[in-house]
XYZ file of C-alpha atoms in Angstrom:
487
model
C 60.239 -27.660 -25.393
C 62.223 -24.552 -24.473
C 60.577 -22.122 -22.036
C 60.987 -19.242 -24.484
C 59.372 -20.981 -27.464
C 55.914 -19.749 -26.508
C 57.152 -16.157 -26.412
C 58.504 -16.399 -29.977
C 55.137 -17.644 -31.189
C 53.537 -14.512 -29.743
C 56.154 -12.352 -31.500
C 55.491 -14.103 -34.815
C 51.765 -13.480 -34.423
C 52.391 -9.802 -33.741
C 54.629 -9.504 -36.844
C 51.958 -11.156 -38.986
C 49.391 -8.756 -37.603
C 51.763 -5.867 -38.417
C 52.168 -7.093 -41.986
C 48.417 -7.441 -42.400
C 47.967 -3.916 -41.116
C 50.538 -2.577 -43.645
C 48.708 -4.346 -46.444
C 45.445 -2.795 -45.179
C 47.080 0.649 -45.117
C 48.250 0.341 -48.702
C 44.836 -0.655 -49.976
C 43.148 1.987 -47.867
C 45.388 4.790 -49.153
C 44.843 3.770 -52.774
C 41.072 3.757 -52.297
C 41.077 7.159 -50.603
C 43.463 8.930 -53.012
C 40.559 11.013 -54.250
C 39.952 12.339 -50.671
C 43.338 13.624 -49.467
C 42.056 15.267 -46.239
C 40.298 12.162 -45.016
C 43.280 10.014 -46.023
C 45.590 12.237 -44.004
C 43.499 11.870 -40.846
C 43.213 8.129 -41.295
C 46.945 7.862 -41.903
C 47.700 9.690 -38.645
C 45.505 7.279 -36.684
C 47.093 4.249 -38.350
C 50.630 5.497 -37.703
C 49.782 5.960 -34.031
C 48.527 2.385 -33.891
C 51.696 1.218 -35.622
C 53.804 2.984 -33.017
C 51.943 1.202 -30.204
C 52.349 -2.153 -31.957
C 56.046 -1.448 -32.385
C 56.423 -0.767 -28.662
C 54.537 -3.943 -27.796
C 56.756 -5.905 -30.198
C 59.854 -4.509 -28.488
C 58.504 -5.460 -25.048
C 57.837 -8.999 -26.225
C 61.318 -9.248 -27.721
C 62.974 -8.182 -24.459
C 60.834 -10.652 -22.489
C 61.788 -13.472 -24.860
C 65.491 -12.588 -24.630
C 65.377 -12.570 -20.853
C 63.856 -16.058 -20.827
C 65.956 -17.514 -23.669
C 68.088 -20.540 -22.741
C 70.962 -20.965 -25.196
C 71.846 -24.585 -25.903
C 74.637 -25.956 -23.704
C 74.382 -23.169 -21.137
C 73.057 -24.909 -18.025
C 73.666 -21.917 -15.780
C 71.787 -19.578 -18.108
C 69.013 -22.148 -18.287
C 68.869 -22.316 -14.512
C 68.753 -18.529 -14.292
C 65.951 -18.261 -16.851
C 64.034 -21.052 -15.157
C 64.449 -19.219 -11.853
C 63.100 -16.045 -13.398
C 60.156 -17.977 -14.791
C 59.413 -19.494 -11.379
C 59.653 -16.051 -9.817
C 57.143 -14.705 -12.320
C 54.835 -17.661 -11.633
C 55.094 -17.072 -7.879
C 54.255 -13.403 -8.305
C 51.284 -14.326 -10.470
C 50.066 -16.853 -7.870
C 50.343 -14.289 -5.050
C 48.506 -11.728 -7.145
C 45.708 -14.217 -7.824
C 45.472 -14.992 -4.099
C 45.206 -11.301 -3.231
C 42.509 -10.811 -5.873
C 40.624 -13.841 -4.554
C 40.883 -12.562 -0.959
C 39.616 -9.145 -1.984
C 36.735 -10.640 -3.955
C 35.820 -12.849 -1.007
C 35.830 -9.887 1.364
C 33.697 -7.660 -0.836
C 31.469 -10.339 -2.320
C 30.797 -12.613 0.656
C 30.715 -10.016 3.426
C 33.035 -9.531 6.396
C 34.983 -12.228 8.162
C 33.500 -13.913 11.241
C 35.944 -12.095 13.546
C 34.845 -8.685 12.332
C 31.182 -9.507 12.901
C 31.882 -10.956 16.336
C 33.882 -7.886 17.372
C 31.189 -5.545 16.085
C 28.569 -7.265 18.237
C 30.912 -7.365 21.227
C 31.600 -3.643 21.026
C 27.913 -2.882 20.635
C 26.919 -5.007 23.620
C 29.819 -3.672 25.668
C 28.802 -0.083 25.089
C 25.212 -0.851 26.059
C 26.222 -2.641 29.244
C 28.572 0.209 30.145
C 25.741 2.684 29.749
C 23.323 0.621 31.846
C 25.918 0.246 34.605
C 26.883 3.922 34.725
C 23.240 4.977 34.729
C 22.421 2.613 37.577
C 25.402 3.591 39.719
C 25.001 7.324 39.216
C 21.349 7.109 40.191
C 22.287 5.288 43.383
C 24.900 7.901 44.186
C 22.527 10.758 43.513
C 19.872 9.411 45.887
C 22.135 9.728 48.956
C 23.666 13.135 48.217
C 22.371 16.707 48.658
C 19.993 18.247 46.112
C 22.824 19.911 44.189
C 24.369 16.547 43.527
C 21.081 15.372 42.003
C 21.249 18.143 39.451
C 24.837 17.208 38.687
C 23.904 13.574 38.301
C 21.104 14.400 35.873
C 23.460 16.480 33.762
C 26.036 13.696 33.803
C 23.468 11.162 32.675
C 22.403 13.428 29.847
C 25.980 13.866 28.645
C 26.725 10.168 28.886
C 23.547 9.478 26.930
C 24.711 11.718 24.096
C 28.049 9.915 24.013
C 26.441 6.500 24.020
C 24.089 7.417 21.172
C 26.969 8.850 19.188
C 29.006 5.661 19.545
C 26.040 3.466 18.722
C 25.299 5.511 15.623
C 28.888 5.111 14.468
C 28.639 1.387 15.045
C 25.436 1.254 13.032
C 27.079 2.901 10.052
C 30.078 0.611 10.468
C 27.743 -2.347 10.246
C 26.352 -1.015 6.965
C 29.624 0.133 5.372
C 31.197 -1.295 2.198
C 28.154 -3.304 1.282
C 28.176 -5.268 4.540
C 24.595 -4.255 5.324
C 23.434 -5.579 1.963
C 25.446 -8.752 2.511
C 23.814 -9.286 5.904
C 20.321 -8.921 4.456
C 21.120 -11.282 1.584
C 22.770 -13.859 3.824
C 19.814 -13.788 6.226
C 17.408 -14.401 3.346
C 19.563 -17.109 1.763
C 19.972 -18.967 5.052
C 16.287 -18.724 5.883
C 15.299 -19.915 2.398
C 17.676 -22.857 2.752
C 16.164 -23.925 6.076
C 12.582 -23.420 4.872
C 13.292 -25.610 1.835
C 14.810 -28.310 4.036
C 11.782 -28.299 6.332
C 9.393 -28.378 3.369
C 11.276 -31.324 1.849
C 11.127 -33.267 5.108
C 7.439 -32.437 5.613
C 6.374 -33.547 2.143
C 7.726 -37.074 1.562
C 6.956 -38.718 -1.805
C 5.227 -41.682 -0.102
C 3.511 -40.892 3.207
C 2.790 -44.556 3.917
C 6.516 -45.302 4.082
C 7.660 -42.061 5.755
C 9.134 -42.059 9.277
C 6.841 -39.872 11.405
C 6.807 -38.013 14.699
C 3.361 -37.324 16.179
C 2.845 -34.181 18.292
C -0.401 -33.082 19.969
C -0.832 -29.319 20.357
C -3.340 -29.506 23.209
C -0.998 -28.784 26.074
C -2.798 -27.169 29.024
C -1.492 -23.612 28.625
C -1.823 -20.483 26.475
C -0.997 -19.848 22.813
C 2.644 -18.893 23.322
C 3.304 -21.929 25.502
C 1.554 -24.259 23.047
C 3.474 -22.846 20.111
C 6.748 -23.443 21.946
C 5.682 -27.037 22.525
C 5.014 -27.558 18.798
C 8.311 -25.872 17.887
C 10.203 -28.296 20.150
C 8.376 -31.200 18.519
C 9.349 -29.818 15.126
C 13.008 -29.468 16.096
C 13.092 -33.100 17.234
C 11.417 -34.177 13.989
C 14.039 -32.275 11.997
C 16.912 -33.724 14.027
C 15.642 -37.309 13.739
C 14.717 -36.798 10.066
C 11.038 -37.586 10.583
C 7.917 -35.959 9.169
C 5.995 -34.049 11.859
C 2.327 -35.035 12.183
C 0.579 -32.235 14.119
C -2.608 -33.306 15.853
C -4.728 -30.210 16.560
C -8.352 -31.341 16.413
C -10.445 -29.590 19.092
C -7.674 -27.093 19.680
C -8.851 -24.804 22.476
C -8.255 -21.695 20.320
C -9.758 -23.084 17.112
C -11.804 -26.317 17.345
C -11.367 -26.902 13.613
C -7.640 -27.315 14.132
C -4.372 -25.590 13.270
C -5.058 -25.690 9.535
C -8.096 -23.404 9.864
C -5.788 -20.540 10.873
C -2.358 -21.387 9.453
C -1.214 -23.345 6.435
C -0.912 -27.102 7.088
C 2.517 -28.305 8.155
C 2.412 -30.785 5.252
C 0.684 -30.915 1.886
C 1.289 -34.611 1.262
C 1.495 -36.360 4.632
C -1.057 -35.790 7.402
C -1.939 -39.421 8.179
C -0.287 -40.764 11.327
C -0.704 -44.435 10.402
C 2.296 -46.696 9.880
C 3.547 -50.262 10.074
C 4.847 -49.839 13.634
C 3.961 -47.304 16.337
C 5.548 -46.527 19.700
C 6.043 -43.861 22.361
C 9.263 -41.869 22.497
C 12.041 -43.846 24.173
C 15.063 -42.167 22.632
C 16.349 -41.855 19.083
C 18.499 -44.981 19.240
C 15.679 -47.159 20.589
C 13.147 -45.771 18.108
C 15.210 -46.219 14.964
C 13.126 -49.207 13.782
C 9.768 -47.669 14.759
C 7.996 -45.941 11.869
C 5.612 -43.746 13.897
C 6.807 -42.270 17.195
C 4.431 -40.418 19.539
C 6.010 -37.543 21.444
C 4.833 -36.622 24.960
C 4.618 -33.086 26.357
C 8.138 -31.706 26.097
C 8.279 -31.010 29.852
C 8.190 -34.772 30.537
C 10.337 -35.822 27.601
C 12.884 -38.494 28.532
C 15.510 -39.083 27.384
C 15.967 -35.585 26.032
C 17.344 -35.533 22.474
C 20.310 -33.305 21.616
C 18.275 -31.241 19.134
C 16.531 -28.876 21.557
C 17.803 -25.335 22.291
C 20.516 -24.191 22.475
C 21.569 -26.665 19.763
C 21.911 -25.646 16.112
C 22.797 -27.790 13.050
C 26.523 -28.382 12.708
C 26.556 -27.800 8.956
C 24.875 -24.388 9.319
C 26.690 -23.279 12.477
C 29.540 -21.303 10.837
C 27.148 -19.238 8.709
C 24.560 -18.688 11.447
C 27.174 -17.747 14.059
C 28.700 -15.300 11.619
C 25.345 -13.725 10.808
C 23.514 -13.635 14.129
C 24.451 -12.829 17.712
C 22.049 -15.463 19.092
C 22.267 -18.472 16.737
C 19.917 -20.690 18.760
C 17.203 -18.008 18.752
C 17.575 -17.635 14.991
C 17.270 -21.410 14.608
C 14.083 -21.585 16.716
C 12.616 -18.709 14.715
C 12.899 -20.693 11.480
C 10.422 -23.274 12.787
C 8.106 -20.532 14.046
C 8.284 -18.943 10.592
C 7.246 -22.195 8.908
C 4.488 -22.942 11.403
C 2.693 -19.568 11.404
C 2.303 -19.070 7.652
C -1.189 -17.529 7.542
C -4.209 -18.785 5.676
C -5.567 -16.403 2.993
C -8.297 -15.007 5.267
C -5.759 -14.236 7.999
C -3.383 -12.595 5.530
C -6.228 -10.363 4.385
C -7.088 -9.558 8.004
C -3.494 -8.478 8.664
C -3.470 -6.197 5.613
C -6.789 -4.602 6.564
C -5.653 -4.029 10.157
C -2.406 -2.445 8.941
C -4.368 0.120 6.923
C -6.963 0.676 9.648
C -4.424 1.308 12.417
C -2.169 3.486 10.255
C 0.852 1.352 11.074
C 4.015 2.851 9.554
C 7.645 3.560 10.364
C 9.433 4.713 12.390
C 7.623 2.925 15.219
C 8.610 1.267 18.493
C 6.729 -1.676 19.999
C 5.764 -1.993 23.658
C 4.331 -5.194 25.115
C 2.813 -4.909 28.607
C 1.643 -8.211 30.095
C -0.434 -7.960 33.269
C -3.629 -9.824 34.391
C -2.657 -13.377 35.426
C 1.118 -12.804 35.278
C 1.323 -10.019 37.887
C 1.901 -11.361 41.366
C 2.632 -14.900 40.167
C 5.355 -14.966 37.512
C 6.190 -11.275 37.189
C 6.216 -7.945 39.000
C 4.043 -4.982 38.061
C 5.813 -2.507 35.767
C 4.249 0.930 35.255
C 4.132 2.415 31.758
C 6.800 4.952 32.770
C 9.419 2.191 32.941
C 8.737 1.212 29.356
C 8.642 4.771 28.046
C 12.143 5.577 29.334
C 13.520 3.082 26.834
C 11.087 4.149 24.120
C 12.310 7.764 24.308
C 15.917 6.608 24.333
C 15.417 4.580 21.167
C 13.696 7.445 19.371
C 16.745 9.581 20.107
C 18.841 6.838 18.529
C 16.585 6.661 15.477
C 16.616 10.439 15.039
C 20.358 10.275 14.328
C 19.771 7.966 11.348
C 16.279 8.672 9.972
C 13.691 11.429 9.925
C 11.239 10.977 12.804
C 8.054 12.787 11.812
C 6.099 11.316 14.740
C 7.053 9.239 17.730
C 4.788 6.260 17.126
C 4.349 3.431 19.618
C 2.536 0.166 18.939
C 1.083 -0.832 22.312
C 0.148 -4.479 22.866
C -1.376 -5.266 26.238
C -3.964 -7.376 28.021
C -4.934 -4.352 30.169
C -7.682 -2.363 28.331
C -7.204 0.716 30.561
C -3.525 1.152 29.681
C -4.052 2.767 26.260
C -5.874 5.788 27.657
C -3.387 6.074 30.505
C -0.488 6.138 28.041
C -2.163 8.765 25.847
C -2.803 11.004 28.855
C 0.685 10.757 30.295
C 2.527 11.016 26.954
C 0.639 13.407 24.645
C 3.708 13.879 22.413
C 3.497 10.255 21.295
C 1.104 8.605 18.885
C -0.063 5.325 20.399
C -1.307 2.741 17.909
C -3.349 -0.048 19.458
C -6.528 -2.045 19.045
C -8.314 -2.029 22.377
C -10.613 -4.860 21.272
C -7.523 -7.091 21.296
C -6.839 -6.070 24.905
C -10.420 -7.000 25.887
C -10.176 -10.354 24.097
C -6.956 -11.115 25.999
C -8.831 -11.050 29.309
C -9.009 -14.262 31.310
C -12.694 -14.844 30.503
C -12.232 -14.386 26.733
C -8.732 -15.732 26.204
C -9.373 -19.172 24.717
C -11.493 -18.131 21.746
C -10.920 -17.687 18.029
C -11.330 -13.919 18.448
C -8.663 -13.911 21.137
C -6.362 -15.961 18.886
C -6.881 -13.428 16.102
C -5.850 -10.641 18.481
C -2.741 -12.484 19.649
C -1.642 -13.138 16.071
C -2.160 -9.489 15.072
C -0.198 -8.262 18.087
C 2.660 -10.649 17.326
C 2.704 -9.576 13.693
C 2.770 -5.838 14.381
C 5.316 -6.096 17.191
C 7.562 -8.096 14.859
C 7.437 -5.245 12.341
C 8.486 -2.479 14.760
C 11.939 -0.889 14.715
C 12.547 -1.733 18.375
C 10.692 -3.691 21.046
C 10.428 -2.979 24.793
C 8.944 -5.818 26.870
C 9.324 -8.047 29.911
C 10.532 -11.622 29.842
C 7.474 -12.952 31.661
C 5.245 -13.642 28.659
C 6.032 -16.667 26.500
C 4.361 -14.799 23.674
C 7.364 -12.518 23.285
C 9.494 -15.354 21.908
C 7.013 -15.634 19.059
C 7.820 -12.101 17.937
C 10.162 -12.158 14.987
C 13.067 -13.852 16.781
C 15.829 -12.826 14.306
C 15.309 -9.270 15.580
C 16.329 -10.173 19.138
C 19.120 -7.582 19.057
C 16.385 -4.931 18.717
C 14.693 -5.866 21.971
C 15.039 -4.459 25.466
C 13.841 -6.485 28.444
C 12.699 -4.879 31.709
């Protein structure tokens, strides 16, 4: 078939349509002969349409002529074929450009753009911390006039840093990228939660491969939760159903399920045809039920513990989050700490009672048993420097009606101290939680309630200031790690 045959078919169709339109005009004019004014208007519209059809017909004719290959003219045929290929190439390139544009706007930015955005943001922060530290050192050894100069310099540099960070924030939200990031975070989390749920609810528990983990490690809530998370990550990596043994849990004797939803709805029985202690994935492949020791003494260590993340999810997670391994750990925490109905109600009631609302910055001050052993003492002033700095950041983007601070601490005297020293701030805290966190009350259901409430509210703040000494901080909503500042 000749390349131009298709063009002539289009021309024939247009001519038939033209003839049909002329026939319609004739009938229409006859019917409207009794209404000359209306006929005149209709005729003008129809003539305009005819003119457009005529132009289109002429364009089609020229296109057909340019592609026509007369018989016996090989060179003309080659030229027309070349023109056709050129048109096809142009069409292909156009489609590729459209596809690239749709991918950019529909699927968010490329991985390089996201990586550079985070790098610039972190670089600016580190620059600010360095300059502040060095200027303070310089000011301490110079005359009093130099101190005044240093303070002014720090103030000016602070304004510049906040300006840059604000610009970066808007850059991160521009062109629908902010909406993409929120959607991608939800989609990824939903995907992982569905995978975990599928693995945890096998169709036949008696035939399922299981990994048994006992929560009763001799440490506090945060430490125990980390232990269970590591068990869960190994279960996921080895494709086993996690059986969580929590009877006589030191925080809740009735077990994990009295506070949080059970880790499985269909498989809680640890029995199986064969049972053995962990000796490595390869050695345990034929063992149906594997018992896991305390993670500290786990040997050999499987490759599924932090900082590992699943290979199939890595490109998406690395594109979305600056700390992929933290995001991955947080997905297991999210599944584990789904509250029972009574706890959900308790959280809602506490939210209303405390008057928790945004904007608000979280501060976690861990003292008691940590000070002098695992961590140094940090006065409230150290925390509040960063709180004030973040409120100045927030004020550039949102209206700050009050500078609210959610204070979580195991020191009951700190709340009053903070209110006295910083009257311009509204401190939101439940002092009964601080009392229950004391060493004599720590391992009780009331203490567990307080820990859970503190973790929940700190996870909902716009920014978190804390030390790295408490294992509890890793239970705060880990995907928000970029909104934390460590002392």
